[in-house]
PDB file of C-alpha atoms in Angstrom:
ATOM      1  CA  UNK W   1     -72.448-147.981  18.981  1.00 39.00           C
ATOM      2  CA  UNK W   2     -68.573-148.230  19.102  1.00 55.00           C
ATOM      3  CA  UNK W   3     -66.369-148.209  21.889  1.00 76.00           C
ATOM      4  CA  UNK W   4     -65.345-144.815  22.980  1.00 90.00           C
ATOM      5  CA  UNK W   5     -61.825-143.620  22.848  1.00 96.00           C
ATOM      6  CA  UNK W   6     -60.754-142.835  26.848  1.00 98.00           C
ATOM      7  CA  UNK W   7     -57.607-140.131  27.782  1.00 98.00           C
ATOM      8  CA  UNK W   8     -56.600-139.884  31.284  1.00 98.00           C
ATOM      9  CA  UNK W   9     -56.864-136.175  32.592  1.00 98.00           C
ATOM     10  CA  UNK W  10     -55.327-135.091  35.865  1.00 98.00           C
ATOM     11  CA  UNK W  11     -56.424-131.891  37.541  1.00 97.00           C
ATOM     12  CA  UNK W  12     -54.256-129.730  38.892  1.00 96.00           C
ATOM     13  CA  UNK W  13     -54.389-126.379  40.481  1.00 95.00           C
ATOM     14  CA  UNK W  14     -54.639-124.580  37.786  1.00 96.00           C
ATOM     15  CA  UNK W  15     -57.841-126.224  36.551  1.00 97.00           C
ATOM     16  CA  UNK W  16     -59.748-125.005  39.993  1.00 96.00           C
ATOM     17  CA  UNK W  17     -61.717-122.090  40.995  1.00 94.00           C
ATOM     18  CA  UNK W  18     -61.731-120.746  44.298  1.00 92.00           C
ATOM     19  CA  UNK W  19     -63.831-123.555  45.805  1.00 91.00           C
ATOM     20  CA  UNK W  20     -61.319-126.173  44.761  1.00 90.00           C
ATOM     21  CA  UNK W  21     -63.369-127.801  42.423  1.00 95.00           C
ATOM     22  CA  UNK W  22     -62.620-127.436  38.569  1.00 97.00           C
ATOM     23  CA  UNK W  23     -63.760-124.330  36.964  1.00 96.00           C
ATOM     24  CA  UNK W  24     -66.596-124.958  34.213  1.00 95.00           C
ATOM     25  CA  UNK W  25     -64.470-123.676  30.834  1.00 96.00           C
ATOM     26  CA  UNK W  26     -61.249-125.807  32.183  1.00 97.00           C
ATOM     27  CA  UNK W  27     -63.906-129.092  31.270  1.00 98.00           C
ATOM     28  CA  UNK W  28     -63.614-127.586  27.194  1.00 97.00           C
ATOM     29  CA  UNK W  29     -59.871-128.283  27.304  1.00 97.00           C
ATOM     30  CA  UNK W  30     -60.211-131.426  28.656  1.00 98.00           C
ATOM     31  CA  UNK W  31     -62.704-132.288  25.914  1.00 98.00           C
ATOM     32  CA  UNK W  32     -60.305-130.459  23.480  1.00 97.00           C
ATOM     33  CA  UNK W  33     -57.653-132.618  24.506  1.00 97.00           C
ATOM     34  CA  UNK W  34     -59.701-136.081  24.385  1.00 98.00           C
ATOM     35  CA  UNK W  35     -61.000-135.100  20.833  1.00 97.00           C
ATOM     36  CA  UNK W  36     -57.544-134.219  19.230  1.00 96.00           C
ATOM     37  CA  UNK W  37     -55.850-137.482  20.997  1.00 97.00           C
ATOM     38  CA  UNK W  38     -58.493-139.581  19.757  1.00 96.00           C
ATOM     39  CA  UNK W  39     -58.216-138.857  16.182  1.00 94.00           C
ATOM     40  CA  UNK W  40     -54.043-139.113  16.962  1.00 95.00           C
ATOM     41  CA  UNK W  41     -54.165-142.449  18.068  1.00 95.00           C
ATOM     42  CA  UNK W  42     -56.470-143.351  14.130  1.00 91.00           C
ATOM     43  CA  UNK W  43     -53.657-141.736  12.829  1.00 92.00           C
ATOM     44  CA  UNK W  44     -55.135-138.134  12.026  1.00 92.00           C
ATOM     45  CA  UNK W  45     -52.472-135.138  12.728  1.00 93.00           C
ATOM     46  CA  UNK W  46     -54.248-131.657  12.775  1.00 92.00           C
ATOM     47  CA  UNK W  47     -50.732-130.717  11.824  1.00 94.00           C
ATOM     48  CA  UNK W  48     -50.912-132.899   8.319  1.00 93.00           C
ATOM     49  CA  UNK W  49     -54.149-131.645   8.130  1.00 93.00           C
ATOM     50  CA  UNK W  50     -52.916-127.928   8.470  1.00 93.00           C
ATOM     51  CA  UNK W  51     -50.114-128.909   5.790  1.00 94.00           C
ATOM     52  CA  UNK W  52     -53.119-129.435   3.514  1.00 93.00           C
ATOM     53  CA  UNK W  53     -54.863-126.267   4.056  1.00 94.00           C
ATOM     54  CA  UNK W  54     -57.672-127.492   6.791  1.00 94.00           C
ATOM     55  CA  UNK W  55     -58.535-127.257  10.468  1.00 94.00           C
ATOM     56  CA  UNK W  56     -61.543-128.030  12.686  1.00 94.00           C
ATOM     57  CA  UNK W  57     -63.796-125.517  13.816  1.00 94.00           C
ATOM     58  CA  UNK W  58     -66.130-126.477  17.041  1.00 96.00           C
ATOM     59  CA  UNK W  59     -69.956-125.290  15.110  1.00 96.00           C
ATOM     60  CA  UNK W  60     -71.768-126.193  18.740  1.00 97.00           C
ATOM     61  CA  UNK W  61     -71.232-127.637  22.114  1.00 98.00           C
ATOM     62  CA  UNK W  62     -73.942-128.849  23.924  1.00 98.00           C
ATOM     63  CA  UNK W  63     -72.727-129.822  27.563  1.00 98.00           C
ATOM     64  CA  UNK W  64     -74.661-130.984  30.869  1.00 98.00           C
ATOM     65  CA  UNK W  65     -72.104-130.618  34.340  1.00 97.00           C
ATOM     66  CA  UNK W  66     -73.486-133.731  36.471  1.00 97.00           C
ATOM     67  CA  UNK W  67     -70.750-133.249  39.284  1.00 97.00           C
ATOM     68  CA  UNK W  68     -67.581-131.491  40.437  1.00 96.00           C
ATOM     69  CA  UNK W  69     -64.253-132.521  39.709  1.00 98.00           C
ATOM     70  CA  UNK W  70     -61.851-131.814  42.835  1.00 97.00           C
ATOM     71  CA  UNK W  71     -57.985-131.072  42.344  1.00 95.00           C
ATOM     72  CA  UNK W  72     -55.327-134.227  42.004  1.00 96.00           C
ATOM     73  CA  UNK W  73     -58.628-136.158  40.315  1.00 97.00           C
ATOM     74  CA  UNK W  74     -57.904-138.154  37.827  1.00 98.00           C
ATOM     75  CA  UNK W  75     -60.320-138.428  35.255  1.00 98.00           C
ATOM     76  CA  UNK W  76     -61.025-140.093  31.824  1.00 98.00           C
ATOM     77  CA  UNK W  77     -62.343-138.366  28.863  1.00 98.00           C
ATOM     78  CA  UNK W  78     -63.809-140.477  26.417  1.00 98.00           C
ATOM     79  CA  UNK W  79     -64.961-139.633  22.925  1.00 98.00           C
ATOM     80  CA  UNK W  80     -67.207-141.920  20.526  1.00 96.00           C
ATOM     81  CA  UNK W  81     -68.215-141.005  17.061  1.00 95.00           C
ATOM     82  CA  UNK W  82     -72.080-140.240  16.578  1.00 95.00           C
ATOM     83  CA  UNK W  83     -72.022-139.150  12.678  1.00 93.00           C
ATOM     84  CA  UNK W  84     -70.454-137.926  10.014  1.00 92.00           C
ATOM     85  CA  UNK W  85     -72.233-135.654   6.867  1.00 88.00           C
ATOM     86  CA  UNK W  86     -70.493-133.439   4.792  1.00 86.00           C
ATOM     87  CA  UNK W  87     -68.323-131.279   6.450  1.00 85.00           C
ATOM     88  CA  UNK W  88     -69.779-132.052  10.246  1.00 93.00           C
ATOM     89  CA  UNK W  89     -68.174-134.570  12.602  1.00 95.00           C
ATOM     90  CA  UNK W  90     -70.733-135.357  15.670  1.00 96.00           C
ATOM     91  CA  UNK W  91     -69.090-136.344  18.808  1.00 97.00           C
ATOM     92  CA  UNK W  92     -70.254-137.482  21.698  1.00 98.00           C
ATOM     93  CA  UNK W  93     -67.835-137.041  24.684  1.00 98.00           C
ATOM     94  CA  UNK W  94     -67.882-137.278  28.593  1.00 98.00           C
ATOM     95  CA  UNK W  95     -65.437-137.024  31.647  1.00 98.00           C
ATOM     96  CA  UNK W  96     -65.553-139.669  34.125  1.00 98.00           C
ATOM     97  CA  UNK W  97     -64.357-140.293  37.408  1.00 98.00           C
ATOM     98  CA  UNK W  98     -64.368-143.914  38.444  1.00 97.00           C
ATOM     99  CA  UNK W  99     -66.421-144.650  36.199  1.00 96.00           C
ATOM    100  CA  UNK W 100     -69.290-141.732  37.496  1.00 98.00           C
ATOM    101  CA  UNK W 101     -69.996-139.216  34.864  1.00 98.00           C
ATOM    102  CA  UNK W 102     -69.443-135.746  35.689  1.00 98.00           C
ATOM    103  CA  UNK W 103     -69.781-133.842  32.450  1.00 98.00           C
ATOM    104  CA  UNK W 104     -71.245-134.917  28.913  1.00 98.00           C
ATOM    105  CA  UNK W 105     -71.254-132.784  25.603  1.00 98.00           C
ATOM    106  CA  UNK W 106     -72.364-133.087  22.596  1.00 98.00           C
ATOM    107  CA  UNK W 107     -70.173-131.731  19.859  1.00 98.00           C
ATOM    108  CA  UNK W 108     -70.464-131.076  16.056  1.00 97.00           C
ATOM    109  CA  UNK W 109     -67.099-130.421  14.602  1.00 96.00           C
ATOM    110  CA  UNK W 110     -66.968-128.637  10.933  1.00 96.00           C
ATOM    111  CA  UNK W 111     -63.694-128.704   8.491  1.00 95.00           C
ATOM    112  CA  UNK W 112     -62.808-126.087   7.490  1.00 95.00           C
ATOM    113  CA  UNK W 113     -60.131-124.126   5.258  1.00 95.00           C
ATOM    114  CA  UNK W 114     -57.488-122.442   6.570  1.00 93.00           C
ATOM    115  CA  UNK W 115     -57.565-119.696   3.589  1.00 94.00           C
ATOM    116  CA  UNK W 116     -61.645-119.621   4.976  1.00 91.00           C
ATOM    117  CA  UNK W 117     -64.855-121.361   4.277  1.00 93.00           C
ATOM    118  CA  UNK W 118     -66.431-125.100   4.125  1.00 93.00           C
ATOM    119  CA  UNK W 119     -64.558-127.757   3.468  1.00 94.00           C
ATOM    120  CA  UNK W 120     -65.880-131.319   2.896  1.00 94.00           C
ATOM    121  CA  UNK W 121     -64.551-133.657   5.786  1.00 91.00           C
ATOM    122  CA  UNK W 122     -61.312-135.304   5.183  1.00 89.00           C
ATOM    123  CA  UNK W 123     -61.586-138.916   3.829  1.00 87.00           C
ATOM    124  CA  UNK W 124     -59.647-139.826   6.836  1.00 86.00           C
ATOM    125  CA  UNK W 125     -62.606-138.743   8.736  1.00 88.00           C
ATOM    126  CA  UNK W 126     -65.372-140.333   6.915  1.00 86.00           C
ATOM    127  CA  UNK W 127     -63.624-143.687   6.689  1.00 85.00           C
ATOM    128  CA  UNK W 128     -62.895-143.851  10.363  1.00 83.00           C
ATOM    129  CA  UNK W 129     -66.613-143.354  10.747  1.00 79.00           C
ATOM    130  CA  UNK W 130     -67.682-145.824   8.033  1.00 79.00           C
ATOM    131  CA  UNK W 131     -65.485-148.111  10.303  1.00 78.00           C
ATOM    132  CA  UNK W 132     -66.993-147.673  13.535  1.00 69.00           C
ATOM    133  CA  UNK W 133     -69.945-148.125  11.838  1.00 66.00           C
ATOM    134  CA  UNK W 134     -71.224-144.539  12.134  1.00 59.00           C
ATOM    135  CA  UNK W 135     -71.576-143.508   8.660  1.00 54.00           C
TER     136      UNK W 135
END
């Protein structure tokens, strides 16, 4: 398997509940934000994407909360490839602190057009993947 990606998160207030740890949905932008800076840093903009009429859709999220995350946390999202078909992008992702995991998903991402329906996955996509070796 490749090395995952890895994006620093830092909880804040906002990203607690009432308990001070981090409230369950706040984890999906954290994952949001690890998937969309990994494909930045292989050079994939969702804004050159949107300039070619697609976008990613989230099809399923399959996620397992191992531990709390506490406010001022820092924590590292990291996001590996798992496959690539057609118009699906697999993802596996999980947020760590020091190294413990506290929250894995599983995520299959679909293209999509922005005028609606399928769209076959951007070659950008599918040779990142054939280069990680996950094709």
């Amino acid at each position: 398997m490749s090395r995952a990606h890895s994006f620093p998160v830092r909880i804040y207030y906002e990203d607690t509940d009432f308990s001070g740890n981090v409230y369950h949905a706040a984890y999906l932008k954290f994952f949001e934000r690890g998937r969309t800076e990994f494909l930045r840093d292989e050079g994939i903009h969702h804004s050159e994407l949107a300039a070619q009429g697609l976008a990613f859709a989230v099809r399923s999220m399959d996620i397992a909360f191992d531990g709390a995350a506490h406010i001022d946390d820092l924590l590292t999202v990291t996001t590996e490839i798992a496959a690539v078909s057609g118009a699906r992008l697999t993802l596996a992702q999980a947020i760590l602190r020091d190294g413990a995991v506290l929250t894995r998903a599983g995520v299959v991402v679909v293209a999509i057009r922005t005028s609606g329906g399928p769209a076959r996955m951007p070659a950008a996509i599918r040779a990142l993947a054939a280069k990680k070796g996950t094709d």
